[in-house]
Short mmCIF file of C-alpha atoms in Angstrom, two decimals:
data_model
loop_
_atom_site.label_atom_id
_atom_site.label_comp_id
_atom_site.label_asym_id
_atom_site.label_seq_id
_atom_site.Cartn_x
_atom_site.Cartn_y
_atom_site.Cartn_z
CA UNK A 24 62.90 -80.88 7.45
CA UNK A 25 62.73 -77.54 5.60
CA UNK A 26 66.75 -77.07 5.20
CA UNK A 27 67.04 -80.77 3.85
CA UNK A 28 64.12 -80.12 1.29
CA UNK A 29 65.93 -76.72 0.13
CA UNK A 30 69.40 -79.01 -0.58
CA UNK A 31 67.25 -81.60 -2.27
CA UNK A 32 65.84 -79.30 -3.84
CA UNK A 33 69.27 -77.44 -4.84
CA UNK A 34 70.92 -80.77 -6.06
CA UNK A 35 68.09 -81.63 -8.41
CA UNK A 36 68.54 -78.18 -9.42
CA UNK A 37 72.41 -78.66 -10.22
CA UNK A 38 71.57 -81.52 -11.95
CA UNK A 39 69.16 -80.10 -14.40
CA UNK A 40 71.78 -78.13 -15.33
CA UNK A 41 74.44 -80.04 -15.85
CA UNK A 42 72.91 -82.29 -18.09
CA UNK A 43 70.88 -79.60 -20.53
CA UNK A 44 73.42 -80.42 -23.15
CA UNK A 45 73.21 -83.87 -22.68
CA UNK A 46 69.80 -85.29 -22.62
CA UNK A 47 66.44 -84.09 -23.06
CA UNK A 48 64.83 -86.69 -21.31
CA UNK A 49 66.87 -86.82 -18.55
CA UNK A 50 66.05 -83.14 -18.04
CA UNK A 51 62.41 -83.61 -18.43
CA UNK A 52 62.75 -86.61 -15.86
CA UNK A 53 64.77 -84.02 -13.41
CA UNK A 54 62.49 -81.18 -13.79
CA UNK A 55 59.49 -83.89 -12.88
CA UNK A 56 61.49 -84.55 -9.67
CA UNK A 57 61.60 -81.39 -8.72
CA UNK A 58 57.87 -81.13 -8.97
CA UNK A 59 57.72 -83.92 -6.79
CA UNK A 60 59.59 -82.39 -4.32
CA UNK A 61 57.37 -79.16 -4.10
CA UNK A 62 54.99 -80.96 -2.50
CA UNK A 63 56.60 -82.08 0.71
CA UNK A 64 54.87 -84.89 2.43
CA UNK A 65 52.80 -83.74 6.16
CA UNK A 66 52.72 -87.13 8.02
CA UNK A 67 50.17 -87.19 10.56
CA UNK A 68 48.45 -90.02 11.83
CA UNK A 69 50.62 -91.72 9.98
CA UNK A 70 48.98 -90.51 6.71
CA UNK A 71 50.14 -88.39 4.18
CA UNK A 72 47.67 -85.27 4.82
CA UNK A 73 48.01 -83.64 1.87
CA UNK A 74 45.89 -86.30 -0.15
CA UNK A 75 42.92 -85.74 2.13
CA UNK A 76 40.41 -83.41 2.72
CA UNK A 77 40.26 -83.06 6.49
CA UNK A 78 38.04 -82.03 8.85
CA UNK A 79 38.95 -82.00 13.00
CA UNK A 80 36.45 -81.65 15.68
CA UNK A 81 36.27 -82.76 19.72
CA UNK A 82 33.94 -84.97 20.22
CA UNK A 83 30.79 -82.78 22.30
CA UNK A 84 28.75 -83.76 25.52
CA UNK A 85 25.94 -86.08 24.44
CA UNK A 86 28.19 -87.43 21.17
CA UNK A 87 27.95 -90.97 20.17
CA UNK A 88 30.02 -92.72 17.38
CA UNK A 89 27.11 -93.44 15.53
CA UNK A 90 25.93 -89.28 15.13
CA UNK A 91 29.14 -88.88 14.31
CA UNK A 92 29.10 -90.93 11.37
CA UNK A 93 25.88 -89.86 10.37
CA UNK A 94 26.18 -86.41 10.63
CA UNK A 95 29.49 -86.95 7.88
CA UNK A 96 26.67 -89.34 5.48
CA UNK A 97 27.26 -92.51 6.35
CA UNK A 98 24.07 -94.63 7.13
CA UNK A 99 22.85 -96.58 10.13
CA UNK A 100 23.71 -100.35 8.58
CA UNK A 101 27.13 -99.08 7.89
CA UNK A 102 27.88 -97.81 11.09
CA UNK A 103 26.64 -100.94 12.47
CA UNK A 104 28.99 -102.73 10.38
CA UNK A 105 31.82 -100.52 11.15
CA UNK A 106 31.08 -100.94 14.55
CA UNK A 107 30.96 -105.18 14.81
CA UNK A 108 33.78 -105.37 12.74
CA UNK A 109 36.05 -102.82 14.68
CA UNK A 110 34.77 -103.47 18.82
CA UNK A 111 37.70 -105.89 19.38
CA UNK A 112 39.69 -102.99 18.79
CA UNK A 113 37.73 -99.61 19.70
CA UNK A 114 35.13 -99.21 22.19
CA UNK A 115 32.81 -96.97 20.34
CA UNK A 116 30.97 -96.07 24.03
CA UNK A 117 34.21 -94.84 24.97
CA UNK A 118 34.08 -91.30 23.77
CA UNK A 119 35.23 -88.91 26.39
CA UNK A 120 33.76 -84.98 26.08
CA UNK A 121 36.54 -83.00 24.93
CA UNK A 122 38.86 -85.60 22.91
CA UNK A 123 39.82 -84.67 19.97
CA UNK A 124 39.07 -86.25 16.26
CA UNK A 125 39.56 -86.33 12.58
CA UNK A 126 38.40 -87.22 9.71
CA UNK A 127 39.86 -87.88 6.69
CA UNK A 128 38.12 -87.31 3.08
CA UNK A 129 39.19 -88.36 -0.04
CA UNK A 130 40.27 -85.42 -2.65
CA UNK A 131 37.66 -87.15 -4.94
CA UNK A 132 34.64 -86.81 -2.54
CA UNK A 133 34.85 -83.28 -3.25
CA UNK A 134 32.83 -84.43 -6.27
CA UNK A 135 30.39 -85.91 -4.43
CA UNK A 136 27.18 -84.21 -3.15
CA UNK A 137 27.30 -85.98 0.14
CA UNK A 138 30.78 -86.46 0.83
CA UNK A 139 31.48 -89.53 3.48
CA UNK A 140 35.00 -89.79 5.43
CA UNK A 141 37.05 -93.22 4.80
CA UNK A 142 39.14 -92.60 8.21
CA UNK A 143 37.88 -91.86 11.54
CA UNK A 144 40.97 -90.89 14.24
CA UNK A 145 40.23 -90.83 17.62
CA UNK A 146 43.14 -89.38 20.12
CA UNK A 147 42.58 -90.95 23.63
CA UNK A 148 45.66 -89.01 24.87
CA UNK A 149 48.40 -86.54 23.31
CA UNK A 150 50.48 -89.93 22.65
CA UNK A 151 47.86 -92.97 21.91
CA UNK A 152 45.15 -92.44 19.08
CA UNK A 153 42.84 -95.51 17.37
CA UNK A 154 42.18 -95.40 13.48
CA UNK A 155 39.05 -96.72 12.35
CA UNK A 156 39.34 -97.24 8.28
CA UNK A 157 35.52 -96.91 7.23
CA UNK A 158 35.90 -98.08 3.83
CA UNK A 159 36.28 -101.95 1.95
CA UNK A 160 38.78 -103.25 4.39
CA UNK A 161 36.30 -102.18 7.43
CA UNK A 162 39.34 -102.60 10.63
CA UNK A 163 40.78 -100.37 13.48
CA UNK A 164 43.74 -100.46 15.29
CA UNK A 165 45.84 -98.11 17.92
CA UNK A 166 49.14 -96.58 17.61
CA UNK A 167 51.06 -94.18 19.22
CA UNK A 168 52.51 -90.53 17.98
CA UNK A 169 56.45 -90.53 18.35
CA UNK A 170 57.93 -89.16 21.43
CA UNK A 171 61.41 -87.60 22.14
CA UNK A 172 62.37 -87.08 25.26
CA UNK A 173 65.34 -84.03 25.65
CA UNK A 174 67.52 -84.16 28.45
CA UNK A 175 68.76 -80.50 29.87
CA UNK A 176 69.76 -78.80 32.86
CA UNK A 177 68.93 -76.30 34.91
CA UNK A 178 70.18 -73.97 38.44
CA UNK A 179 68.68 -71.29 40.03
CA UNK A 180 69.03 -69.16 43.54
CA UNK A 181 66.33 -68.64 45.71
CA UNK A 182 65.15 -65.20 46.17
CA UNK A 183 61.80 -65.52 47.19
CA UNK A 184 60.54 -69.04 46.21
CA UNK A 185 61.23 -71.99 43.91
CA UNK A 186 57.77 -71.03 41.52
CA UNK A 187 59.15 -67.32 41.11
CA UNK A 188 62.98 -68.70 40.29
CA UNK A 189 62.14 -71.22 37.76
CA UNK A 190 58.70 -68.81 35.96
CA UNK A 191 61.88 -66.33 35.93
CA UNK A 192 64.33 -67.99 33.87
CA UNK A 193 61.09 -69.76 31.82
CA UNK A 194 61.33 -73.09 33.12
CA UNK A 195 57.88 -75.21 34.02
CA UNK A 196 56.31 -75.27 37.32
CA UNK A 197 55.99 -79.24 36.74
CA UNK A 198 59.61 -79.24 37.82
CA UNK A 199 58.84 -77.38 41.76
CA UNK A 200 56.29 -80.25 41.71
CA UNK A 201 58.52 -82.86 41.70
CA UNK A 202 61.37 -81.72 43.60
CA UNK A 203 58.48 -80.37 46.23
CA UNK A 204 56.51 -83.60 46.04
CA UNK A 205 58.27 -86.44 44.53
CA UNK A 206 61.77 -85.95 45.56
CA UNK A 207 62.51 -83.68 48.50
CA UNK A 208 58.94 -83.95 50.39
CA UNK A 209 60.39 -85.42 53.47
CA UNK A 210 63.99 -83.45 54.01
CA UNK A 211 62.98 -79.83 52.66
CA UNK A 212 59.97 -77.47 53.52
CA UNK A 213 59.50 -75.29 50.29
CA UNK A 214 56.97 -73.11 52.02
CA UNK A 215 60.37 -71.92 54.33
CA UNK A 216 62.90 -71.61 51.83
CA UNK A 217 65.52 -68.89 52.55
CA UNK A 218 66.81 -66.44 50.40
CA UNK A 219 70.27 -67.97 49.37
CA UNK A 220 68.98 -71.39 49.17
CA UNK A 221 70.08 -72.92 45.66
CA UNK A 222 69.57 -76.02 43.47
CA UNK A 223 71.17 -77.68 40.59
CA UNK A 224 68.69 -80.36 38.26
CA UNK A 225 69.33 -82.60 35.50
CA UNK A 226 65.90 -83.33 34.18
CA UNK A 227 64.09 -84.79 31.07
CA UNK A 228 61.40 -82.81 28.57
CA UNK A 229 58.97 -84.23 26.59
CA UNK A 230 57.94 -83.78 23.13
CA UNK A 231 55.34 -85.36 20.75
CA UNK A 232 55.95 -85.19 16.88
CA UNK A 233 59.40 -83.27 18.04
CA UNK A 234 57.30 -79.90 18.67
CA UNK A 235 54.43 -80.33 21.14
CA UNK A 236 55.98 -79.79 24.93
CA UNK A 237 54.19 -82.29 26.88
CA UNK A 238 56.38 -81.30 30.11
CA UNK A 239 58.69 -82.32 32.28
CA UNK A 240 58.92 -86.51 32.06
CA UNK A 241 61.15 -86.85 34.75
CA UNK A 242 64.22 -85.69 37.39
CA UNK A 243 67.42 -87.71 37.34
CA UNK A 244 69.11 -86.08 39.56
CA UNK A 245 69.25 -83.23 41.47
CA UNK A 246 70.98 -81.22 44.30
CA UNK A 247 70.04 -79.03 46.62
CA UNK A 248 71.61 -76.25 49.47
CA UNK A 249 69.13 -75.48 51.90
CA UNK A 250 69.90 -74.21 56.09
CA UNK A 251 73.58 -75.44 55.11
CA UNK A 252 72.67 -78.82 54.08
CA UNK A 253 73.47 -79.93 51.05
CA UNK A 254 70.67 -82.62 49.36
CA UNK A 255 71.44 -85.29 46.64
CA UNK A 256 68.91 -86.74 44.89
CA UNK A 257 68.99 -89.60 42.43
CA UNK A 258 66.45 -91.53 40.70
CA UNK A 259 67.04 -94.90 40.69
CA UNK A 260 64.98 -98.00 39.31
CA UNK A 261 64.64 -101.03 42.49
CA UNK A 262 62.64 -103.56 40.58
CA UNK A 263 62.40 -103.73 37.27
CA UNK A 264 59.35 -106.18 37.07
CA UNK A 265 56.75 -103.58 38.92
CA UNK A 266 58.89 -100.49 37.56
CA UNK A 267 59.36 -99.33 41.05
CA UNK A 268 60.87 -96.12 40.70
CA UNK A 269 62.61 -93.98 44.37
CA UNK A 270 64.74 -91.16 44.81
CA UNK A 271 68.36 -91.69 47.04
CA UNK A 272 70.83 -89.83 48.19
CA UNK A 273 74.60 -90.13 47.29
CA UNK A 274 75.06 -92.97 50.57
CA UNK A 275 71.84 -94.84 49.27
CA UNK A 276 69.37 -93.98 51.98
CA UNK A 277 66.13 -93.45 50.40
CA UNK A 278 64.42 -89.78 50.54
CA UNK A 279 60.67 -91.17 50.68
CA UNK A 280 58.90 -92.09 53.89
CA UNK A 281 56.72 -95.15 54.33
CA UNK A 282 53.58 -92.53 53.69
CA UNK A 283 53.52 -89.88 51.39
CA UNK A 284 53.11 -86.25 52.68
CA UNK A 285 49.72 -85.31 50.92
CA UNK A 286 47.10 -87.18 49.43
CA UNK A 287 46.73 -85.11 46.64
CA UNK A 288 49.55 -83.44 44.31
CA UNK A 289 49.31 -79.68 43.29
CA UNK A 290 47.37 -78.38 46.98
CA UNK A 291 47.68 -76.40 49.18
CA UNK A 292 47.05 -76.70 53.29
CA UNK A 293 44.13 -75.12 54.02
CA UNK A 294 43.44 -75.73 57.87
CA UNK A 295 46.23 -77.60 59.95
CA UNK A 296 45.97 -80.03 63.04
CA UNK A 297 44.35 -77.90 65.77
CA UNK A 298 43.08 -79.31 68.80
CA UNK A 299 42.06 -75.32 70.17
CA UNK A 300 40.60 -74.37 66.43
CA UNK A 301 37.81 -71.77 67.37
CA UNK A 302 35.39 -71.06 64.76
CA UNK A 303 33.30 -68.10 64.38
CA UNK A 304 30.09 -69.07 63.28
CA UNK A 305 30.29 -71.58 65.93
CA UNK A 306 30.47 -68.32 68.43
CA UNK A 307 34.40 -68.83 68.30
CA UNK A 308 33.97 -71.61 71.12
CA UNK A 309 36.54 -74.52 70.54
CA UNK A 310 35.96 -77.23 67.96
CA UNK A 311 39.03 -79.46 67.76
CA UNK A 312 40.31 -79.97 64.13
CA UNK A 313 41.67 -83.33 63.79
CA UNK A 314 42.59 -83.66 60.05
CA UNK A 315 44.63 -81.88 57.57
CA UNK A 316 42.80 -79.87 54.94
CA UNK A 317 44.25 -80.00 51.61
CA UNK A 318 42.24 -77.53 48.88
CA UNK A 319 41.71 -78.90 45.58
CA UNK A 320 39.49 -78.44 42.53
CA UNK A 321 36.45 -80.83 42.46
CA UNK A 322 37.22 -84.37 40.78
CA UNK A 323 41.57 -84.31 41.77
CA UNK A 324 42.22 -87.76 42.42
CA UNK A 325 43.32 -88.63 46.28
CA UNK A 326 46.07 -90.68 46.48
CA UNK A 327 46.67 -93.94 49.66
CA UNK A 328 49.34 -92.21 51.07
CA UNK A 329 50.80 -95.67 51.98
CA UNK A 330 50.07 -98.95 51.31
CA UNK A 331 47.21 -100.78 53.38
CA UNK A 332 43.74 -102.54 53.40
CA UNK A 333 40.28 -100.66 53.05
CA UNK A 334 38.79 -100.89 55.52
CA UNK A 335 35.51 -98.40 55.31
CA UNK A 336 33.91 -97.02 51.73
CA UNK A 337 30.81 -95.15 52.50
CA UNK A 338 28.84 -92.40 53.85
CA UNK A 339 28.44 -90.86 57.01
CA UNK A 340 27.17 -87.68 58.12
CA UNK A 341 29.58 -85.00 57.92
CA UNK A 342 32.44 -86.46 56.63
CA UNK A 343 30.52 -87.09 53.65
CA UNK A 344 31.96 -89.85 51.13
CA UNK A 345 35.26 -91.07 52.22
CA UNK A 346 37.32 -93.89 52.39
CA UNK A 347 39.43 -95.40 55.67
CA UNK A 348 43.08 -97.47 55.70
CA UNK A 349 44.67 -100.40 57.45
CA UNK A 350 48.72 -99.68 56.74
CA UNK A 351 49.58 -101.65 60.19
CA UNK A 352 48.91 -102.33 63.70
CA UNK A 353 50.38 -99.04 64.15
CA UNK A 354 48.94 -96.80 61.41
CA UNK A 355 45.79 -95.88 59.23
CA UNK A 356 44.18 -93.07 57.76
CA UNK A 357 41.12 -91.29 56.49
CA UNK A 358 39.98 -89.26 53.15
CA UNK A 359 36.86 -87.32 53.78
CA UNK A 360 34.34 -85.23 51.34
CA UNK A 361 34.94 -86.90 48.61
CA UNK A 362 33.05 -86.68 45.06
CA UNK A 363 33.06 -90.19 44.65
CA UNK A 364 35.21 -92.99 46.06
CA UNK A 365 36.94 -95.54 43.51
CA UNK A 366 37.78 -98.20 46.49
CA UNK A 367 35.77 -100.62 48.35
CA UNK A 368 35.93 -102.40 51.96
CA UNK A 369 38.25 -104.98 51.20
CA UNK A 370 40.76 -103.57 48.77
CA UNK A 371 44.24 -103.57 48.75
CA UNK A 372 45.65 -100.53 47.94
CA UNK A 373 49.16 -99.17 47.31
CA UNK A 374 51.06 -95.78 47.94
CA UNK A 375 50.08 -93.48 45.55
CA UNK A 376 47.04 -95.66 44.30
CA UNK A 377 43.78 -93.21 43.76
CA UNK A 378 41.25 -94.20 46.06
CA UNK A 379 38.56 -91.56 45.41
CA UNK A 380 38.32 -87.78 43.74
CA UNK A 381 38.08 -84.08 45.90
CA UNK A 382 34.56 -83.44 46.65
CA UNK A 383 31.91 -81.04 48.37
CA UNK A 384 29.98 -83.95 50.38
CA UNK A 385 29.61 -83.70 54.02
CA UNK A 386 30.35 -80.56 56.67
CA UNK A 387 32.58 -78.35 53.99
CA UNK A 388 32.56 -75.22 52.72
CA UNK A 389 34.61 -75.33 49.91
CA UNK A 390 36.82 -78.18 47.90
CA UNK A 391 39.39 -80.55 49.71
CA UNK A 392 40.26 -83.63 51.31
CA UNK A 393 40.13 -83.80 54.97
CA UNK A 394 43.12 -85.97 55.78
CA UNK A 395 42.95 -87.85 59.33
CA UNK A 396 45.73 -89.70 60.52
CA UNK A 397 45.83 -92.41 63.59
CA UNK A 398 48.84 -93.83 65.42
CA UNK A 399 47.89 -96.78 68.06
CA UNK A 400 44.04 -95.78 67.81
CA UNK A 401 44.90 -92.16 68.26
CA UNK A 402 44.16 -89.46 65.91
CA UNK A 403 47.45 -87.29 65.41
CA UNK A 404 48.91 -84.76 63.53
CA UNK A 405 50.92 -86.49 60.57
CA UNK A 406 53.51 -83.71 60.16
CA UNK A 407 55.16 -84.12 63.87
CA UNK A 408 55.60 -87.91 63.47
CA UNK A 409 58.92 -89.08 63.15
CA UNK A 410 57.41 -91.60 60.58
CA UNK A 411 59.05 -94.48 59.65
CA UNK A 412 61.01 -94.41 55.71
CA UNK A 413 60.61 -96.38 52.61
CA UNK A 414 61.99 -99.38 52.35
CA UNK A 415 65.60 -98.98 52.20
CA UNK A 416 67.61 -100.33 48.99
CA UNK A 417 68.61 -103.97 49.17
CA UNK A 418 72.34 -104.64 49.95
CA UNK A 419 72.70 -106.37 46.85
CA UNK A 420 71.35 -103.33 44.77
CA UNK A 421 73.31 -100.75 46.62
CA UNK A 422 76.41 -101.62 45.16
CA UNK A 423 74.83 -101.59 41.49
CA UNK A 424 73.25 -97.87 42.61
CA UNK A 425 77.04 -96.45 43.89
CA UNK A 426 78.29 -97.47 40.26
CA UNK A 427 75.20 -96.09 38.85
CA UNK A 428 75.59 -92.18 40.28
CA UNK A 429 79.20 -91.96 40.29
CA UNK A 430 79.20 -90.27 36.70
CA UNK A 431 75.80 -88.88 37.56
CA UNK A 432 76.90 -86.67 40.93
CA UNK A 433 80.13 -86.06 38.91
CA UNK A 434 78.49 -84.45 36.43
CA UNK A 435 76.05 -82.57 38.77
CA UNK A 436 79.16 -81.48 40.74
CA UNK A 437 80.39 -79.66 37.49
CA UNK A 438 77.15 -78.10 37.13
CA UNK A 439 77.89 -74.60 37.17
CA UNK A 440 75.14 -72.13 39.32
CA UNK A 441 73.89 -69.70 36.40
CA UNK A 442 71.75 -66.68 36.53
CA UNK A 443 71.17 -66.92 33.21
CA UNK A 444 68.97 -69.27 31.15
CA UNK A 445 69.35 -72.91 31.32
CA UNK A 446 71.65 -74.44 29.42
CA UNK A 447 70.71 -76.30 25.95
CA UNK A 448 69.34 -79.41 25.17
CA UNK A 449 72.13 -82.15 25.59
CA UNK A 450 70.82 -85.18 24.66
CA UNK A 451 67.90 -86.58 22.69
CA UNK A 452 66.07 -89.87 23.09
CA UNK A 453 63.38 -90.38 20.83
CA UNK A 454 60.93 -93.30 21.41
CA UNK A 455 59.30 -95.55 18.91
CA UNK A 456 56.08 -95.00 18.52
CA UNK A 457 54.78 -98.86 19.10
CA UNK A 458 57.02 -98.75 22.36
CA UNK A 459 55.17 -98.12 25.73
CA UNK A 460 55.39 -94.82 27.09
#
């Protein structure tokens, strides 16, 4: 933006010059150009900020639209106004603690004793913000902040673990978590990865208004040479309608399982399966441990691991709040000490679904999800069943999927393994900003 306003800048500049000896006016009009295009336009919000005052702020605990107002001079009938005429469009209970907001001032308030704002922006997200206009034409409406996503690739060796590789060459943790989690969960164990043990990615960034990194978006493809095996994965879209999205290798068997292999994302085990646990405070005599403890911060959502029927939302002594599924005749599981359940008896609930947040309630001394697992009424340890997979890709898709990765692996085959730093930006998508993300 700066280098094109330089050369606009430059040609005006030329032709002042050239036509000194022509015509005064036309120089005067040139030289008023150029003034113009001093003052480069700052687009935010979709408003040209540099013809407001403005004044940003997150909205506080105990905030309400209305104080808001008020505290920036605009009176009680007008805010009751704003609000009737506007509540088709924005929620004014929904302000969350924490979410940022602006407000934009005329230049000619500054006049004014008691300036009062004529915008009010409210971002519900990094993308998605509302605008309330708080003047004459009293409306709101939403829109979105334009988003480019940046496809790149990346390799790495293993010398000690997947974190340590990628923090080395400055790549983003997000992208352990989803070949850990979301792609290679069932096939590799990244708490046993050897030295030697290498990986090639072609993945997607994600950037709003072209500067702010919101992250990794998502993994195309990816390969992977671990114990001598060597791993494709490609992400591949099997129905369109409900956006189902799965990861396949390069014969079209799917990498997922019929349950996912934690409940929550970003944890860590903190007590296996133990049938001969001893604890101390318990004089060290044996008190079988049934469940799967995965540690999380207070409030992490819990995921359905598979798809099933609710079939207990409550309380009970020291499993605290949790929440119990149906899958099959064969299968169901259990989410103890939760914070607060978001399910009831009855439900329907898909994998990946949150059914409740990480809590304190119950028998615990510290964070997590107590994850219980039966097979044919039996309570077992999930991580030495030979569980059944995901539903495999339909014959009449495979063929479309083969055609799909054959340039895909191609290119991942070509992929160089570097030491160095991953390689540039290839190529650039950006997204409309009225398009869903």
């Amino acid at each position: 933006m700066q280098l094109k306003r330089l050369i606009t800048i430059a040609v005006i500049a030329v032709s002042v010059y050239a036509c000194k000896e022509d015509n005064s006016a036309e120089v005067a009009y040139e030289k008023e150009l150029a003034e113009i295009v001093e003052e480069e336009k700052i687009l935010e919000f979709g408003f040209d900020i540099n013809n407001y005052i403005v004044k940003r702020d997150t909205i506080q605990k105990g905030d309400s639209f209305g104080e808001i107002l008020q505290r920036n001079n605009i009176g009680y009938p007008d805010i009751f106004q704003i609000a009737e005429k506007t509540k088709d469009t924005f929620d004014i209970r929904k302000l969350h603690p924490g979410k940022p907001y602006t407000l934009l001032f005329s230049k000619e308030s500054e006049k004014d004793s008691l300036p009062s704002p004529e915008t009010f922006i409210y971002q519900t997200d990094q993308v998605e913000y509302v605008v309330v206009n708080l003047k004459d034409s009293i409306h709101a409406y939403t829109s979105k902040k334009p988003v480019t996503y940046i496809e790149k690739v990346a390799t790495g060796v293993i010398e000690s673990s997947i974190s340590k590789t990628l923090e080395d060459k400055g790549l983003s943790q997000r992208l352990a978590y989803k070949m850990a989690d979301d792609i290679y969960a069932w096939t590799i164990d990244f708490r046993r990865l050897q030295k030697g043990d290498r990986f090639k990615v072609i993945y997607t960034d994600k950037y709003i208004d072209d500067s702010i990194y919101a992250g990794v978006h998502d993994v195309k493809a990816a390969y992977f040479e671990h114990n001598g095996d060597s791993l494709y994965a490609f992400r591949f879209q099997t129905d369109s309608v409900k956006g189902i999205v799965d990861y396949f290798n390069e014969d079209a068997k799917n990498l997922r399982r019929a349950f996912l292999k934690a409940p929550v994302q970003f944890s860590r085990i903190s007590s296996r399966y133990n049938l001969k646990r001893r604890i101390a405070v318990y004089g060290y005599k044996v008190r079988p441990h049934k469940g799967t403890d995965f540690a999380a911060p207070i409030g992490t959502p819990i995921m359905a691991t598979a798809n099933g029927t609710v079939v207990e939302s409550t309380r009970r002594g020291g499993n605290g709040k949790y929440v119990k599924i149906r899958h099959n005749d064969t299968y169901s599981t259990q989410y103890l000490h939760m914070s607060k359940r978001l399910v009831q008896k009855g439900d329907f609930v898909k994998q990946g679904d949150i059914i409740g947040k990480v809590g304190m309630t119950g028998n615990t001394g510290g964070p997590h999800v107590c994850y219980r697992f039966w097979k044919n009424g039996q309570q077992v340890d999930p991580f030495k069943q030979k569980l059944p997979e995901a539903k495999p890709i339909s014959d009449s898709l495979k063929v479309k999927f083969l055609e799909h990765i054959k340039p895909i692996k191609q290119r991942l085959d070509n992929i160089f393994f570097l030491e160095a730093d991953p390689i540039q930006p290839e190529n650039t998508i950006t997204e409309d900003t009225n398009v869903e993300i």
